[in-house]
Structures are given as C-alpha cells and as structure tokens.
XYZ file of C-alpha atoms in Angstrom:
298
model
C 75.788 -1.611 44.636
C 74.771 1.570 46.386
C 76.664 3.589 43.766
C 74.643 1.972 40.990
C 71.367 2.753 42.727
C 72.529 6.300 43.297
C 73.410 6.913 39.655
C 70.202 5.331 38.356
C 67.885 7.480 40.447
C 68.131 10.675 38.369
C 67.460 8.708 35.182
C 64.289 7.263 36.653
C 63.243 10.654 37.968
C 63.618 12.352 34.598
C 62.195 9.517 32.503
C 58.584 10.080 33.549
C 58.488 13.829 32.692
C 60.085 13.117 29.322
C 57.532 10.405 28.521
C 54.725 12.737 29.558
C 56.111 15.478 27.316
C 56.270 13.082 24.367
C 52.636 12.093 24.934
C 51.620 15.747 25.136
C 53.497 16.662 21.941
C 51.979 13.670 20.173
C 48.374 14.559 21.072
C 47.069 16.768 18.253
C 43.799 17.609 19.981
C 45.556 18.845 23.104
C 48.008 20.917 21.065
C 45.265 22.453 18.920
C 43.054 23.231 21.906
C 45.966 24.736 23.815
C 46.946 26.894 20.838
C 43.411 28.230 20.342
C 42.941 28.794 24.060
C 46.287 30.576 24.281
C 45.332 32.897 21.423
C 42.015 33.742 23.097
C 43.757 34.428 26.417
C 46.267 36.653 24.625
C 43.442 38.521 22.900
C 41.681 39.047 26.229
C 44.845 40.385 27.870
C 45.686 42.688 24.954
C 42.116 43.838 24.266
C 42.713 47.382 25.621
C 45.671 47.722 23.248
C 44.344 46.094 20.079
C 40.650 47.086 20.202
C 40.172 49.804 17.547
C 37.317 51.550 19.383
C 35.754 51.951 22.792
C 33.433 48.923 23.159
C 30.891 51.055 25.028
C 30.870 54.080 22.696
C 27.571 54.471 20.813
C 27.186 56.053 17.377
C 23.565 55.980 16.238
C 24.551 57.383 12.848
C 26.478 54.152 12.150
C 23.976 51.542 13.317
C 24.133 48.008 11.872
C 27.112 48.631 9.613
C 27.974 45.212 8.071
C 31.430 43.583 8.342
C 34.157 44.328 5.824
C 33.354 41.338 3.588
C 29.927 42.838 2.790
C 29.496 45.440 0.079
C 28.631 48.212 2.550
C 31.399 47.212 4.933
C 34.101 49.650 5.981
C 37.593 49.283 7.388
C 36.628 51.679 10.177
C 34.488 48.900 11.649
C 36.002 45.633 10.424
C 33.305 43.424 11.986
C 30.598 46.044 11.650
C 28.522 47.674 14.386
C 25.535 46.626 16.471
C 22.102 48.205 16.760
C 23.535 51.031 18.882
C 26.471 51.738 16.611
C 29.082 50.136 18.883
C 32.112 48.606 17.189
C 31.578 44.845 17.059
C 35.242 43.875 16.852
C 36.001 45.794 20.045
C 33.048 44.292 21.877
C 34.033 40.797 20.729
C 37.600 41.270 21.950
C 36.474 42.554 25.342
C 33.890 39.768 25.546
C 36.759 37.279 25.784
C 37.749 38.872 29.105
C 34.307 38.292 30.599
C 33.998 34.691 29.410
C 37.475 33.769 30.659
C 36.892 35.538 33.976
C 33.632 33.681 34.526
C 35.117 30.315 33.553
C 38.161 30.732 35.803
C 36.312 32.189 38.785
C 33.529 29.597 38.733
C 36.081 26.805 38.358
C 38.032 28.052 41.391
C 34.957 28.509 43.603
C 33.227 25.264 42.675
C 36.534 23.385 42.573
C 37.453 24.473 46.098
C 34.078 23.429 47.502
C 33.799 20.163 45.595
C 37.410 19.113 46.145
C 37.213 19.711 49.883
C 34.010 17.693 50.180
C 35.242 14.910 47.908
C 38.581 14.536 49.701
C 36.882 14.445 53.099
C 34.290 11.897 51.997
C 36.768 9.654 50.198
C 39.480 9.729 52.860
C 37.510 9.461 56.099
C 34.576 7.363 54.897
C 31.952 6.233 57.413
C 29.495 8.825 58.665
C 31.379 11.694 57.076
C 31.091 9.967 53.710
C 27.389 9.334 54.264
C 26.722 12.958 55.211
C 28.648 14.376 52.246
C 27.060 11.865 49.866
C 23.659 13.056 51.062
C 24.685 16.667 50.371
C 25.908 15.692 46.890
C 22.691 13.808 46.168
C 20.628 16.785 47.298
C 22.596 19.083 45.044
C 22.212 16.692 42.075
C 18.444 16.776 42.591
C 18.427 20.524 41.931
C 18.422 21.578 38.254
C 21.294 24.050 37.854
C 19.708 26.198 35.160
C 16.372 26.634 36.949
C 17.986 27.389 40.304
C 20.393 29.863 38.702
C 17.531 31.562 36.874
C 15.482 31.857 40.063
C 18.337 33.182 42.194
C 19.583 35.678 39.599
C 16.012 36.866 38.962
C 15.525 37.562 42.680
C 18.937 38.999 43.521
C 20.030 40.631 40.266
C 22.218 39.892 37.295
C 25.527 41.588 38.036
C 28.767 39.903 37.004
C 29.752 39.145 40.612
C 26.385 37.581 41.432
C 26.434 35.395 38.313
C 29.908 34.121 39.227
C 28.893 33.467 42.853
C 25.676 31.655 41.903
C 27.366 29.421 39.337
C 30.293 28.738 41.649
C 27.962 27.635 44.448
C 25.959 25.395 42.115
C 28.567 23.587 40.006
C 30.737 21.839 42.612
C 28.988 18.455 42.484
C 31.127 16.950 39.705
C 34.301 17.914 41.548
C 32.984 16.246 44.707
C 31.938 13.015 42.974
C 35.199 12.598 41.063
C 37.424 13.543 44.017
C 35.542 11.180 46.330
C 36.006 8.262 43.945
C 39.678 9.054 43.256
C 40.468 9.497 46.950
C 38.889 6.166 47.827
C 41.272 4.488 45.383
C 44.332 6.299 46.762
C 43.759 6.296 50.520
C 44.795 2.643 51.049
C 47.925 2.677 48.890
C 51.355 1.992 50.376
C 52.692 5.535 50.450
C 49.592 6.771 52.305
C 49.887 3.946 54.820
C 53.591 4.749 55.249
C 52.826 8.403 55.962
C 50.140 7.386 58.429
C 52.519 4.955 60.155
C 55.159 7.700 60.295
C 52.888 9.826 62.470
C 51.793 12.403 59.893
C 48.595 14.255 60.694
C 45.432 13.570 58.705
C 45.537 17.038 57.132
C 49.166 16.585 56.079
C 48.436 13.189 54.539
C 45.500 14.607 52.571
C 47.408 17.646 51.324
C 50.847 16.089 50.769
C 50.055 12.499 49.786
C 46.481 12.201 48.522
C 45.824 15.511 46.759
C 48.914 15.479 44.468
C 47.991 11.987 43.255
C 44.387 12.872 42.395
C 45.384 16.192 40.817
C 45.115 14.922 37.190
C 41.444 14.088 37.786
C 40.927 17.533 39.308
C 42.469 19.303 36.310
C 40.302 17.434 33.816
C 37.110 18.130 35.763
C 38.164 21.757 36.095
C 38.368 22.219 32.330
C 34.961 20.616 31.829
C 33.344 22.795 34.484
C 34.982 25.963 33.170
C 33.526 25.335 29.706
C 30.145 24.486 31.212
C 30.148 27.694 33.289
C 30.916 29.812 30.216
C 28.016 28.253 28.317
C 25.660 28.601 31.279
C 26.535 32.288 31.693
C 25.875 32.798 27.992
C 22.486 31.095 28.366
C 21.584 33.270 31.358
C 22.693 36.411 29.532
C 20.702 35.376 26.456
C 17.614 35.114 28.663
C 18.316 38.558 30.113
C 19.203 37.272 33.594
C 22.975 37.064 33.308
C 25.518 39.794 32.719
C 23.689 43.077 32.204
C 24.256 45.759 29.539
C 26.441 47.456 28.549
C 29.049 44.767 29.362
C 30.162 43.015 26.142
C 29.339 39.462 27.157
C 29.150 37.111 24.183
C 25.870 35.683 25.453
C 24.450 39.167 25.916
C 25.622 40.166 22.428
C 23.706 37.193 21.004
C 20.647 38.190 23.047
C 20.769 41.781 21.826
C 21.076 40.578 18.221
C 18.158 38.157 18.171
C 15.757 40.830 16.871
C 18.051 41.469 13.890
C 19.079 37.899 13.079
C 17.162 37.749 9.764
C 18.651 40.978 8.427
C 22.045 41.224 10.177
C 23.078 37.620 10.732
C 26.666 38.514 11.634
C 25.467 40.013 14.936
C 24.749 36.476 16.156
C 27.314 34.565 14.098
C 30.391 36.451 15.352
C 29.901 36.126 19.141
C 28.393 32.669 18.651
C 31.461 31.492 16.754
C 33.782 33.014 19.372
C 31.863 31.298 22.169
C 31.864 27.946 20.375
C 35.586 28.197 19.624
C 36.469 28.950 23.252
C 34.355 26.109 24.628
C 35.721 23.718 21.984
C 39.301 24.650 22.889
C 38.709 24.119 26.618
C 37.016 20.769 26.028
C 39.833 19.626 23.750
C 42.347 20.535 26.453
C 40.361 18.546 29.000
C 40.093 15.517 26.706
C 43.785 15.724 25.895
C 44.826 15.932 29.533
C 42.632 12.951 30.298
C 44.266 10.947 27.527
C 47.877 11.765 28.353
C 47.446 11.190 32.099
C 45.401 7.978 31.828
C 47.186 4.842 33.132
C 46.952 3.142 29.726
C 49.038 5.965 28.263
C 51.990 4.887 30.410
C 52.335 1.521 28.710
C-alpha cells in the first residue's frame, strides 16, 4: 500500500503544473499580451543597438520631417523628427525604457508597502487590523493625481522623484487585496499545522501564507504597473513628470500638442506605443487572473 502511495505522488505533483500550462496556452488574451509585452521589453533592452540616431541629438535644419509613409518622408528618419529635429523612432524606442522602468519600480515599491501592511492586517487581525485599515482608509481619501501633482510641483519632476512619489501613493490596492486574501488563508489546515508545529509567526507568514496569496499579488501588480505608466504619462503631459530631454512617451505627447493639427504623427506614435504597452500589461493581468481562478481548476 505504501508503494502505491509512493509511486502516485510524483504524478499528482506534476499534474497541477501541466494543467496550469494547458490553461495558459489556451488563453489567447494572455498569450497575445505576453507576446506584445515581450516585444516591447526586447525593444527597450536593445534600444542602444537598434536606434538609428541619438535620441537627444537636435538638428534644427530637419524639424518636423514627416514619417516615411508621407510624401516628404525620408528613410533617414523613418518615423520623422520632432520640433527640434530629433529622430522620432529613436526617441520612441528609448521611451520604452522609461515607461518600463517606471512601471516596474513603482510596482516594487508600492507592492512591498501594500503587501506588508495587508499581510499584517489579515494575519494578526484585532487592533493591528484596525490600525492598518485606518491607514488604508486615510490613503483612499487622498486623490492620487492631485497629491502627486502637488508633491512633484513642490519637490521637482526628476525621474527618481516621480517613481518615489507614485510608489508611495499606489500601495492601497495591494494592501486591500492582500488583507482580504490573507484573512481567507490564515485559518486553513496547513497554517494551523505550522502554528501547532511551533513555527514562528514570521515563518508562517513568509512560508505558508505568502506563497498561497501570490497569484492575487501578481494580478494586482500588473494592474498597478499599467496604472503607474499612465499616471506618469499624465504628469509628464502636464509638465510635472519626467523633464526634458528624456524621451518619455507622455512628455513626447506634451511637446507635440502645439503641432497636433499639422503634424499629427507626433502625438499618434507615442500615444499608440503607450496604449499598446498598457493594453498588453492589462491583458496579462486579466489572463493570469483567469488561469489562476479556482473555477479554472474544474
């Protein structure tokens, strides 16, 4: 009897990963979003190698050259140039680096803060839960955009400050979701067994609770990364985000608003890139939610 149980264990252990892989491969939205996101990440990493020009180099003699599909377009500047004669393809490629950096950094900062608060509130409950809930409620009462605008206007709009401000403002969703998920997990059998076995509270949280709420954390992380990228673009459009001459997509749209009626591509190109990146991240988040949901296991 023991031999049978021993031989069946590996089958059971490998069945779940194989089912998960089948669900992933069968989810078209997740595959499409992952493919688009992977291409954008690859472009950002290879931007120094594939960019045809220096994204900061100005050439006032070649201002507002249209893209190649226009009559006055030239293969020297495939996507044209901006109002300062800078190559638009190069600036668009380098802009992917800034958007991805902001999305990842803000997700890590806000995720660390929100996850720590949510785990503590959901696991310990009582007064700790009340105190953290009050902090979450206070944060939810503050409008993110207005607070970010005020802080960046007072302190400055460097890339590091924008990342820090957004990271310190966007942790509330992590905290709410992690608190709810932890409350559902903390009374399950394996947590009680670890507690009865003498494991410390920190070990139980890190080794038993956190791995089982990780799917929720990943989904929230993708949503917040996309939201941070859009918020940075909004701040840059208003002139309070990333400052020139950095090729931020939001800043490129801001710089092009005075030429939108005569050189529409100046807004359309970075706007399309920004929309495509955010769409890809959101599709990944939706796909991960679908394939990890309990109903998907049936």
